[in-house]
PDB file of C-alpha atoms and ligand atoms in Angstrom:
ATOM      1  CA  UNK A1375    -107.682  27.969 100.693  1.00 95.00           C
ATOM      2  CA  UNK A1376    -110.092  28.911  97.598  1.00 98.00           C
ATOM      3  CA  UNK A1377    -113.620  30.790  99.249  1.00 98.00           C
ATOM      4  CA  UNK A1378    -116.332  30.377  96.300  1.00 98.00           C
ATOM      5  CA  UNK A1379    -119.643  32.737  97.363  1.00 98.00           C
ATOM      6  CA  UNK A1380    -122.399  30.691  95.978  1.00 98.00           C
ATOM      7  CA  UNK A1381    -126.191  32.835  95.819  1.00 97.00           C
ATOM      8  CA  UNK A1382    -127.411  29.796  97.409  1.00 97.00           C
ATOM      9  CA  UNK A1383    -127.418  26.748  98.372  1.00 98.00           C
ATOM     10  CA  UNK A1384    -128.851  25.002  94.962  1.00 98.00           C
ATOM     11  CA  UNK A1385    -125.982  27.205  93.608  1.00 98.00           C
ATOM     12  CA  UNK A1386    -123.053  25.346  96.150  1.00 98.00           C
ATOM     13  CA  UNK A1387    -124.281  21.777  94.971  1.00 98.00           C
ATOM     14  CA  UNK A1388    -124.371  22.598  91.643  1.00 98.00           C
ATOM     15  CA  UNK A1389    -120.685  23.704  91.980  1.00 97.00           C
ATOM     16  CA  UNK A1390    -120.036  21.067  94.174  1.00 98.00           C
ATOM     17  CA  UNK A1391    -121.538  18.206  91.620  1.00 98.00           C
ATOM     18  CA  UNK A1392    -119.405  19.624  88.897  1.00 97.00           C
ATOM     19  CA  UNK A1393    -116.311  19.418  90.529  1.00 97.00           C
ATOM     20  CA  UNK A1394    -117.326  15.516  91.624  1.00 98.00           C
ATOM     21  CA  UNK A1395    -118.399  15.065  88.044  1.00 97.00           C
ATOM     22  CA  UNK A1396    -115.372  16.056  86.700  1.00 96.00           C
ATOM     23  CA  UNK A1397    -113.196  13.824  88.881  1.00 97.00           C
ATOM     24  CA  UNK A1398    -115.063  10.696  88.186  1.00 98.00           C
ATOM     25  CA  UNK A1399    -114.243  11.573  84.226  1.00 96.00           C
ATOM     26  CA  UNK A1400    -110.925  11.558  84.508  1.00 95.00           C
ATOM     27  CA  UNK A1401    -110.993   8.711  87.615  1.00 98.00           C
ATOM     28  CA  UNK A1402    -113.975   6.579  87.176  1.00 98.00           C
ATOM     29  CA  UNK A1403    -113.201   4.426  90.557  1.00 98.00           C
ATOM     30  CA  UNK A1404    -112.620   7.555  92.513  1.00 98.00           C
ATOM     31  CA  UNK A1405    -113.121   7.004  96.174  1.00 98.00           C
ATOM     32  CA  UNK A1406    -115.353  10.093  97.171  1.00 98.00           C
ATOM     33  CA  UNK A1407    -115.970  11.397 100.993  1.00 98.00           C
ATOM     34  CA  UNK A1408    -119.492  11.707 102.383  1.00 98.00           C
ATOM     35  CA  UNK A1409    -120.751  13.986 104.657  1.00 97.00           C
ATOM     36  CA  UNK A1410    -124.363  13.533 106.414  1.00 96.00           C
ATOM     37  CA  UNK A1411    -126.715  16.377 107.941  1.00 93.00           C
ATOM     38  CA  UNK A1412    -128.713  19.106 105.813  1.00 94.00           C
ATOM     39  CA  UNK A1413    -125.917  20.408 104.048  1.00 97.00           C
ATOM     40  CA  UNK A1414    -124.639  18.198 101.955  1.00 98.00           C
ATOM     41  CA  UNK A1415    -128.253  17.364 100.503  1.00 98.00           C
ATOM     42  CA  UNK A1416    -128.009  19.995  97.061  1.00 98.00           C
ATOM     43  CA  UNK A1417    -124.999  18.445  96.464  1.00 98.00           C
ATOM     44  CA  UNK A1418    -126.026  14.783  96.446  1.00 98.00           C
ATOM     45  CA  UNK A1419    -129.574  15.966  94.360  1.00 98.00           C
ATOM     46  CA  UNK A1420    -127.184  17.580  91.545  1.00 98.00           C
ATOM     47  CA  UNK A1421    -125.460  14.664  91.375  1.00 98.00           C
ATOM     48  CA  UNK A1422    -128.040  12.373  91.043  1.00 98.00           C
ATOM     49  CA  UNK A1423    -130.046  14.443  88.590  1.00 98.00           C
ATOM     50  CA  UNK A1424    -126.160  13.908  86.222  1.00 97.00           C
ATOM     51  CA  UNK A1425    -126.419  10.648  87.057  1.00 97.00           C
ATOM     52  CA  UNK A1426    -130.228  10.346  85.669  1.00 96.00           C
ATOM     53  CA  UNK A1427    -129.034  12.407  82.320  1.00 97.00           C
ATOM     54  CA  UNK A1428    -126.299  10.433  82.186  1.00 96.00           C
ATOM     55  CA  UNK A1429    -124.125  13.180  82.270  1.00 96.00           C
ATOM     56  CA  UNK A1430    -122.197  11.363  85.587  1.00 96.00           C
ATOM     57  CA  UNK A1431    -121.071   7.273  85.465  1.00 96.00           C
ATOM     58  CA  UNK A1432    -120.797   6.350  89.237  1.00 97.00           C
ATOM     59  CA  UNK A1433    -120.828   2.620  88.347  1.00 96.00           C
ATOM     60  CA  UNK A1434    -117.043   2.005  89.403  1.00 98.00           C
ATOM     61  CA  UNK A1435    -117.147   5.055  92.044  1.00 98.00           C
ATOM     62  CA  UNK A1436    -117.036   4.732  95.662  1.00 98.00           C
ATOM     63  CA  UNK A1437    -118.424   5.874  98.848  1.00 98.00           C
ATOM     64  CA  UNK A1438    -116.214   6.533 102.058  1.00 98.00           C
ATOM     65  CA  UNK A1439    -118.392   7.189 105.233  1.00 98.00           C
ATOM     66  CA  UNK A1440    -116.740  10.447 107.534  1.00 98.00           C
ATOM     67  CA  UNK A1441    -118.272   9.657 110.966  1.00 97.00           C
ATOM     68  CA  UNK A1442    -121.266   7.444 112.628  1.00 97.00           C
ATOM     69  CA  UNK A1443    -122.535   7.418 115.758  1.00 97.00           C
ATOM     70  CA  UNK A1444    -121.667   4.503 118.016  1.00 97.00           C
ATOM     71  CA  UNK A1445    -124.467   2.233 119.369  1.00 90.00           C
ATOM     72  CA  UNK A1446    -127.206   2.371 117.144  1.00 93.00           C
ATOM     73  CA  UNK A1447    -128.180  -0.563 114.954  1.00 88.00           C
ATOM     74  CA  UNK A1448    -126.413   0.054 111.453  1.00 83.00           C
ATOM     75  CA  UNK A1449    -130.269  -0.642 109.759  1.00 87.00           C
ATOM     76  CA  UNK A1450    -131.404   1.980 112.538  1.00 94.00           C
ATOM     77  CA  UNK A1451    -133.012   5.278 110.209  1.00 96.00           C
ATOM     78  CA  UNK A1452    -130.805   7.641 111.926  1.00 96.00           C
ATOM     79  CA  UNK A1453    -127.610   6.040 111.925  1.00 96.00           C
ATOM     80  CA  UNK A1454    -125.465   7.576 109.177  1.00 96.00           C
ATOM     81  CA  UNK A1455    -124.525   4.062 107.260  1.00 96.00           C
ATOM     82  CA  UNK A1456    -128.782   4.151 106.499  1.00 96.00           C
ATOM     83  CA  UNK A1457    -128.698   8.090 105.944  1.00 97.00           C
ATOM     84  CA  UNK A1458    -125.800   7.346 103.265  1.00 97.00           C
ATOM     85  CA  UNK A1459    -127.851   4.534 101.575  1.00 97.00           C
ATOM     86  CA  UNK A1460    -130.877   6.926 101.333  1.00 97.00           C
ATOM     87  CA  UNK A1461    -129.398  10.145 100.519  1.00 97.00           C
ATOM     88  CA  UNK A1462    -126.187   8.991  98.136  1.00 98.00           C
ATOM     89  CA  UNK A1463    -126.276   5.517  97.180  1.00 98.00           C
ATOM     90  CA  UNK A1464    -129.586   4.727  96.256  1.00 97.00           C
ATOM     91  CA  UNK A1465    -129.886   7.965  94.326  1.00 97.00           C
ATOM     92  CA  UNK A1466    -126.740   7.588  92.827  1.00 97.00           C
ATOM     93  CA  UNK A1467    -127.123   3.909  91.870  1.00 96.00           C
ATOM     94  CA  UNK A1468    -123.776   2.693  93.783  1.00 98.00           C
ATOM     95  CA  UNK A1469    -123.980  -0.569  95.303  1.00 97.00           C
ATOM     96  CA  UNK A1470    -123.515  -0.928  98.908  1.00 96.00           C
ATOM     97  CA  UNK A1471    -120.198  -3.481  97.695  1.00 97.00           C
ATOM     98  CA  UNK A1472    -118.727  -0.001  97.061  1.00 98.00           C
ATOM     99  CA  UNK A1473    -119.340   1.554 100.655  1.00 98.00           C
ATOM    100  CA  UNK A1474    -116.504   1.852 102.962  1.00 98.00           C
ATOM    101  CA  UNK A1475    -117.351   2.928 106.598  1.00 97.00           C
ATOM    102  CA  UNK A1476    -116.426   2.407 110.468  1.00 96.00           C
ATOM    103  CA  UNK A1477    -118.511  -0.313 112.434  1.00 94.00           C
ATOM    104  CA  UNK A1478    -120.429   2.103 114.990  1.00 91.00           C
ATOM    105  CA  UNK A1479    -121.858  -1.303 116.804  1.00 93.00           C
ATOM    106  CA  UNK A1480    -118.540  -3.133 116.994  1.00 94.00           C
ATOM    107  CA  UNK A1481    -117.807  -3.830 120.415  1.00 94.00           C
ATOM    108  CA  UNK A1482    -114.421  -3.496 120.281  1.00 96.00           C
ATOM    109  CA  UNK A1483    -114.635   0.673 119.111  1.00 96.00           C
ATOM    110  CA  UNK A1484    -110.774   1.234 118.374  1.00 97.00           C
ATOM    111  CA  UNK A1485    -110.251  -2.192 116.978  1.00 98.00           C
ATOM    112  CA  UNK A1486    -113.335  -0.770 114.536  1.00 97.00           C
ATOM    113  CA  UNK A1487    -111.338   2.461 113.841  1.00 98.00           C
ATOM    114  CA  UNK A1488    -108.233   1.043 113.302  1.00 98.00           C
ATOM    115  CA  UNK A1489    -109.920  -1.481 111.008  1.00 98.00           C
ATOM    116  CA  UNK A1490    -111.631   1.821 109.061  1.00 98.00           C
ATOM    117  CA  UNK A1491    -108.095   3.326 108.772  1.00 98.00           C
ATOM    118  CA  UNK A1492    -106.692   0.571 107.135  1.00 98.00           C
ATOM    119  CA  UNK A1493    -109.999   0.118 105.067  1.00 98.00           C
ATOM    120  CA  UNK A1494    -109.588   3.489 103.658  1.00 98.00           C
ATOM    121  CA  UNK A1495    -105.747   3.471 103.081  1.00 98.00           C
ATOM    122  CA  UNK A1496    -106.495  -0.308 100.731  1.00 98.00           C
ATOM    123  CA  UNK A1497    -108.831   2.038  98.737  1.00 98.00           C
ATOM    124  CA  UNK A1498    -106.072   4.257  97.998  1.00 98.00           C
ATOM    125  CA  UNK A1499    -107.450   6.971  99.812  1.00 98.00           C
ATOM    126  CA  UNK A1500    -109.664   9.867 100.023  1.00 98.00           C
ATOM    127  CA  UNK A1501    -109.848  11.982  96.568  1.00 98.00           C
ATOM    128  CA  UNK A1502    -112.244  14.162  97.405  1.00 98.00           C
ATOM    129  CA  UNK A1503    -114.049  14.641 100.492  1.00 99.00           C
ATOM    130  CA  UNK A1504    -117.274  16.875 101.556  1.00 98.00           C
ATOM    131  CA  UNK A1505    -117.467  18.181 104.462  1.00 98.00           C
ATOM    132  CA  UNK A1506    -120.204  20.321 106.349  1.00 98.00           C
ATOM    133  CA  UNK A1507    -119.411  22.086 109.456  1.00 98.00           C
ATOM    134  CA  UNK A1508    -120.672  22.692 112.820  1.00 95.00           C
ATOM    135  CA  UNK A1509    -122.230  25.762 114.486  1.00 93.00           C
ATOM    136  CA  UNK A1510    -119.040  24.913 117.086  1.00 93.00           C
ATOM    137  CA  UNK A1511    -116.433  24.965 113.934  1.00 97.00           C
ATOM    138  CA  UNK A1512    -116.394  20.831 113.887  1.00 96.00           C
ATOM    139  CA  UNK A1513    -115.499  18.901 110.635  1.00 98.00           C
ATOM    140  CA  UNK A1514    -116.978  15.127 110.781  1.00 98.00           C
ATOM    141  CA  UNK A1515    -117.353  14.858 114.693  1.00 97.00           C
ATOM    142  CA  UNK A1516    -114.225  15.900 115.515  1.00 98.00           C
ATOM    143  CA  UNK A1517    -115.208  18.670 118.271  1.00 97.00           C
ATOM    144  CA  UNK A1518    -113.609  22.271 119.313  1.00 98.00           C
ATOM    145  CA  UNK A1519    -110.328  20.688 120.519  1.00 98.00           C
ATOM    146  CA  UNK A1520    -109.924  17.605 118.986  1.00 98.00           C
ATOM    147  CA  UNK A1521    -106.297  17.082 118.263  1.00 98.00           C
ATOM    148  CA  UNK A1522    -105.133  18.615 114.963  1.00 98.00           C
ATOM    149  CA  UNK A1523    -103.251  15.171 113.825  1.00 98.00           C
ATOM    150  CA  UNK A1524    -106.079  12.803 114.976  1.00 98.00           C
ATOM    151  CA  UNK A1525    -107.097   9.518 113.789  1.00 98.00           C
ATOM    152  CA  UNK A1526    -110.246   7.584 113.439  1.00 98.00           C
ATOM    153  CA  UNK A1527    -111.571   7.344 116.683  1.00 98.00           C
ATOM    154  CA  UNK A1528    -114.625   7.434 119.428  1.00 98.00           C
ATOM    155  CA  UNK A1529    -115.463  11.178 120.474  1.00 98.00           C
ATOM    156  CA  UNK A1530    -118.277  12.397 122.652  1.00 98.00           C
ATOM    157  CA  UNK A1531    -120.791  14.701 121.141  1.00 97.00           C
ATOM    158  CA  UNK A1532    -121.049  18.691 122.831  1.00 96.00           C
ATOM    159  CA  UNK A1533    -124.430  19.589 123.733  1.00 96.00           C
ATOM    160  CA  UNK A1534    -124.349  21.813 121.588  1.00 93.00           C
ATOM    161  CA  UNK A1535    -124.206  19.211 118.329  1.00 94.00           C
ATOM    162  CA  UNK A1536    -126.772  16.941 120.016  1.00 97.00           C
ATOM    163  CA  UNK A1537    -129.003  19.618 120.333  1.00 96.00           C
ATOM    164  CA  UNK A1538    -128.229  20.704 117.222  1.00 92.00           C
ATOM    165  CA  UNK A1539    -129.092  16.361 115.563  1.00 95.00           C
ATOM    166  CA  UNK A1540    -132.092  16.521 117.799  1.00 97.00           C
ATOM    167  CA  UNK A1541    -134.178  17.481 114.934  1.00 96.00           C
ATOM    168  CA  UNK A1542    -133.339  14.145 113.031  1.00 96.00           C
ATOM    169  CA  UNK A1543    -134.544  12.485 116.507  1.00 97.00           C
ATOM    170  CA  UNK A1544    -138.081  13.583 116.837  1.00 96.00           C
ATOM    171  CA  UNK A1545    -136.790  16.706 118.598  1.00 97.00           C
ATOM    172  CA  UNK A1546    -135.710  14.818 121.426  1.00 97.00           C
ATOM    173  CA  UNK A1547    -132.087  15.643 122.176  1.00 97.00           C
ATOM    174  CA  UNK A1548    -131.685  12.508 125.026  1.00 96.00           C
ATOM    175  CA  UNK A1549    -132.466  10.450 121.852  1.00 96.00           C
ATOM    176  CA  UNK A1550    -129.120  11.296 120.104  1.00 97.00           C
ATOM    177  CA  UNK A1551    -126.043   9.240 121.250  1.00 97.00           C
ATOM    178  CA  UNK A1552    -123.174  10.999 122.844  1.00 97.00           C
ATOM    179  CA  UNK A1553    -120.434   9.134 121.377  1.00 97.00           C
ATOM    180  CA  UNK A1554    -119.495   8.882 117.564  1.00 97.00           C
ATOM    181  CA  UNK A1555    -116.513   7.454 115.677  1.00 98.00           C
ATOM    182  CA  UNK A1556    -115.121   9.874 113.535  1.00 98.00           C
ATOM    183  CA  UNK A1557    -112.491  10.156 111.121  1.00 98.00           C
ATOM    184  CA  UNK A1558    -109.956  12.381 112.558  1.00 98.00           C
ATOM    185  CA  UNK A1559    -108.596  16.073 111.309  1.00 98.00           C
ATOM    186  CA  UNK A1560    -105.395  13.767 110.100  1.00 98.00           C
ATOM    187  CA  UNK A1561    -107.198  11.465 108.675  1.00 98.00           C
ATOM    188  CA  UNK A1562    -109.184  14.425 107.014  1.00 98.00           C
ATOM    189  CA  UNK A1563    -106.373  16.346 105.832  1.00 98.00           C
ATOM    190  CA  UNK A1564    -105.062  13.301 103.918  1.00 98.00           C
ATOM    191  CA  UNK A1565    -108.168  13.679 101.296  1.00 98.00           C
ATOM    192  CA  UNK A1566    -106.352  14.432  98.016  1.00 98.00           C
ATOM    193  CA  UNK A1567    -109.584  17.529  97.772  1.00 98.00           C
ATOM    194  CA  UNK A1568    -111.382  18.721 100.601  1.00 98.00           C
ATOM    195  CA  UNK A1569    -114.916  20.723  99.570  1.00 99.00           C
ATOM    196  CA  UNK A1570    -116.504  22.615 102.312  1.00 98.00           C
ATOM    197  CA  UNK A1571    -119.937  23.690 102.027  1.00 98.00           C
ATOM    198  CA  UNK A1572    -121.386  25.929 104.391  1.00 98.00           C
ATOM    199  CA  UNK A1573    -125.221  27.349 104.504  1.00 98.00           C
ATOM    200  CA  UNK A1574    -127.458  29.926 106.339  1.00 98.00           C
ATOM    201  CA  UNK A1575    -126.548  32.513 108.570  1.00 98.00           C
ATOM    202  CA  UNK A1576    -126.177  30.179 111.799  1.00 97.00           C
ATOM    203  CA  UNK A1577    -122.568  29.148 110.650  1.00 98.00           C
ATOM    204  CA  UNK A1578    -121.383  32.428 109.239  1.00 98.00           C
ATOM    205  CA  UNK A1579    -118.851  32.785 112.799  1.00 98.00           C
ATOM    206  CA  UNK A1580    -117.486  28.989 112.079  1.00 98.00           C
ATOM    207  CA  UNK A1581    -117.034  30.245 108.626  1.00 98.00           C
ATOM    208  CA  UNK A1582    -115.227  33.238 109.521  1.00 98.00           C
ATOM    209  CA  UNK A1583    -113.259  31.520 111.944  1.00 98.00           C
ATOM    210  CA  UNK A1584    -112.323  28.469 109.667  1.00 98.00           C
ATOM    211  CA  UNK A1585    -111.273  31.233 106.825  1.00 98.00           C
ATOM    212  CA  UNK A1586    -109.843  34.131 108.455  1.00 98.00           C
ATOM    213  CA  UNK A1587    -109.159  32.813 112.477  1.00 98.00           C
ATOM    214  CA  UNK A1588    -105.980  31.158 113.174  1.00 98.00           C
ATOM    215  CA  UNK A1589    -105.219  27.274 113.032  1.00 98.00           C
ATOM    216  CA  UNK A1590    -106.670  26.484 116.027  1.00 98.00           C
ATOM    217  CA  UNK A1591    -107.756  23.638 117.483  1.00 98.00           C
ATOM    218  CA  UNK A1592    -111.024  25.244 118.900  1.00 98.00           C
ATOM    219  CA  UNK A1593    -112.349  25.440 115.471  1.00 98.00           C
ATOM    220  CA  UNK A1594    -111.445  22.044 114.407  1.00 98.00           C
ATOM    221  CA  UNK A1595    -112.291  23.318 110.324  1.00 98.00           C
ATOM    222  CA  UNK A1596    -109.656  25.800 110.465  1.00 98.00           C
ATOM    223  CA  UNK A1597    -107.182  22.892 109.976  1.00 98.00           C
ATOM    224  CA  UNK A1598    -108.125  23.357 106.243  1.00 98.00           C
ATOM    225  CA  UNK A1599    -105.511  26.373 106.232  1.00 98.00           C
ATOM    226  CA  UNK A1600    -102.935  23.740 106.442  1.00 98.00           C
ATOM    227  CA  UNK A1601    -104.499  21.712 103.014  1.00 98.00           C
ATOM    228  CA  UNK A1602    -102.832  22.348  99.724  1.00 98.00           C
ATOM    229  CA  UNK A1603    -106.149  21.916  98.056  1.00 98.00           C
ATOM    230  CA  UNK A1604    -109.215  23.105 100.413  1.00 98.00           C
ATOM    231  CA  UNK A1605    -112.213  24.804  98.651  1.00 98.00           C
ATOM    232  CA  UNK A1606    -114.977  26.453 100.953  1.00 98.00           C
ATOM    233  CA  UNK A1607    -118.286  27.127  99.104  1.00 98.00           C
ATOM    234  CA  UNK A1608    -120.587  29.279 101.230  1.00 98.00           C
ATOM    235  CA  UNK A1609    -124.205  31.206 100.264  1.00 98.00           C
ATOM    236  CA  UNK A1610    -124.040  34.782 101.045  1.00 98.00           C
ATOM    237  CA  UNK A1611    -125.690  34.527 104.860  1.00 98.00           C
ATOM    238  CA  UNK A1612    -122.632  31.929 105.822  1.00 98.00           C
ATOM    239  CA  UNK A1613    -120.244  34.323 104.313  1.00 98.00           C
ATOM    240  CA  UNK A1614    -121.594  37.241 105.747  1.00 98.00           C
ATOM    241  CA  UNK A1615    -118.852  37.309 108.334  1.00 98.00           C
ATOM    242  CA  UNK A1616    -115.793  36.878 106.077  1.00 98.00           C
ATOM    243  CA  UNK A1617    -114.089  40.858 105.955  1.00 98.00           C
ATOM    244  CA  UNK A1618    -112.386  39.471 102.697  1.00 98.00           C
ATOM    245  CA  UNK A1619    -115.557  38.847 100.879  1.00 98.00           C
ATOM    246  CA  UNK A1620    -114.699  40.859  98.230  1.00 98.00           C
ATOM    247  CA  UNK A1621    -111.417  39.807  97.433  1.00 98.00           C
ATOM    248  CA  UNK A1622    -112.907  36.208  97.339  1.00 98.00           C
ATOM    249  CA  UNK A1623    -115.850  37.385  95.160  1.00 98.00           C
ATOM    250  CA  UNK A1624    -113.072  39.014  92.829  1.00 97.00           C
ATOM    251  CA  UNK A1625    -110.494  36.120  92.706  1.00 96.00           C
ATOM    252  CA  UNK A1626    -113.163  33.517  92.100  1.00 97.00           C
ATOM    253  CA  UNK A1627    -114.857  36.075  89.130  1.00 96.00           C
ATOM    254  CA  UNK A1628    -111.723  36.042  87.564  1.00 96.00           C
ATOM    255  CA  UNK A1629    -110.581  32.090  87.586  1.00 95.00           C
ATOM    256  CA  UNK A1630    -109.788  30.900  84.310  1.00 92.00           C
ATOM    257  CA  UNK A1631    -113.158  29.000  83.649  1.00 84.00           C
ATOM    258  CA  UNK A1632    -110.546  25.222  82.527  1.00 86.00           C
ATOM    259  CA  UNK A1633    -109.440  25.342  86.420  1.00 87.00           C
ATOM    260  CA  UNK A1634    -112.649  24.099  88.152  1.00 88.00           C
ATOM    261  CA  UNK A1635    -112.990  24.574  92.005  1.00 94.00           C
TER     262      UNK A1635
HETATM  263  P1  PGA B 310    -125.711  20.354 109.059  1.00 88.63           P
HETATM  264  O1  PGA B 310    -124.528  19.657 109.882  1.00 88.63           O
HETATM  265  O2  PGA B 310    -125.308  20.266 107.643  1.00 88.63           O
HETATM  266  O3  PGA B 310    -126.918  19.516 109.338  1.00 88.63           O
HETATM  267  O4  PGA B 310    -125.796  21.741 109.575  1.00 88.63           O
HETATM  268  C1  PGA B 310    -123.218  20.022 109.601  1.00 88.63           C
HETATM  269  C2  PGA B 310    -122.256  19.300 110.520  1.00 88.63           C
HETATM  270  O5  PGA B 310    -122.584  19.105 111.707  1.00 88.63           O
HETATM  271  O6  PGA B 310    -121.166  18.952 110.071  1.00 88.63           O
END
């Protein structure tokens, strides 16, 4: 996998925005991978401030959701169909016609999966997809553990990540649900790009483990190693465990500048 150390985190979504800029030139109707949390947020503002220029045309592009938590209303604030319409497709003026995303409120949860699969694989799949990652190494929800060939499915939350959401819940972990659907590590891995983009100092050990640790189920991101086309972007504190830091800083310093990310 390519490791491109970013100063910052402005600095990974303006990376990041390029690389989704230049895919919707060549592939206007490109189906591109969301991620929620704090992460992903530089990326989405870069984007939108192309799309204000008019530097980026997202009218044919669309969304594909990654994971949502099951049970809470889909207009509820917190439940990541309404994070996606406030953070990506209002900003970047893409109709909701163009969203594609698992039913957390279905009743019947792997009938909603399976239904999501399917959704996805009519779309043509996946050409690029963000990712964040956990402080516990996962990629979507898919938890230390989670089978390395999964499929959409319901998971239940660690502590750990609900403590970690509480802070979109008032601060009140017992508020955040403890199941999710998720797209799996499979269903991941078939992305035609997968971006990583990892910030601050509290995931420099899932970095290090996702880059240099072994495929491992335990960290759920390191199944990138087995991706013919995985980028991780990390500021300096999340790569401040990575022993090859220089090499990385070197290869990426000397790409030809036509290659992108
Ligand atoms: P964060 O979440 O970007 O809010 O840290 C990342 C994740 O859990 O995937």
């Amino acid at each position: 996998m390519e490791v491109v150390i970013v100063p910052d985190a402005a600095g990974g979504g303006e990376l990041i925005a390029e690389a989704v800029a230049r895919l919707l030139r060549h592939k206007p109707d490109a189906v591109l991978g969301v991620a929620t949390g704090s992460t992903p947020l530089p990326v989405y503002r870069a984007l939108a401030a192309r799309v204000r220029s008019g530097e980026v045309d997202t009218s044919r592009a669309r969304i594909a959701q990654l994971d949502e938590y099951v049970g809470l209303p889909a207009d509820h604030p917190e439940s990541y169909r309404s994070v996606l319409r406030r953070e990506v497709l209002e900003p970047l003026a893409i109709p909701m016609s163009a969203f594609l995303g698992p039913d957390g409120t279905a009743e019947d949860v792997p009938g909603a999966c399976a239904a999501y699969e399917r959704a996805l694989a009519a779309a043509g799949g996946v050409d690029l997809q963000l990712l964040g990652i956990g402080t516990d190494g996962h990629i979507g929800f898919n938890e230390p553990c989670s089978s390395l060939t999964s499929r959409t499915r319901i998971k239940t939350l660690t502590e750990q990540t609900r403590s970690d959401n509480a802070r979109f819940f008032g601060g009140d972990v017992a508020q955040v649900p403890q199941h999710v659907v998720t797209q799996g590590i499979g269903t991941i891995l078939e992305a035609r790009h997968l971006v990583l983009l990892a910030t601050g100092e509290g995931k420099a050990d899932a970095v290090a483990a996702t880059v240099e640790g072994p495929v491992a189920a335990i960290c759920p991101a390191s199944a990138l190693q087995l991706h013919p086309h995985a980028t991780v972007v990390t500021d300096e504190a999340a790569a401040s465990k990575l022993k090859l830091a220089p090499y990385f800083r070197h290869s990426y310093a000397n790409k030809p500048g036509w290659q992108g990310i």
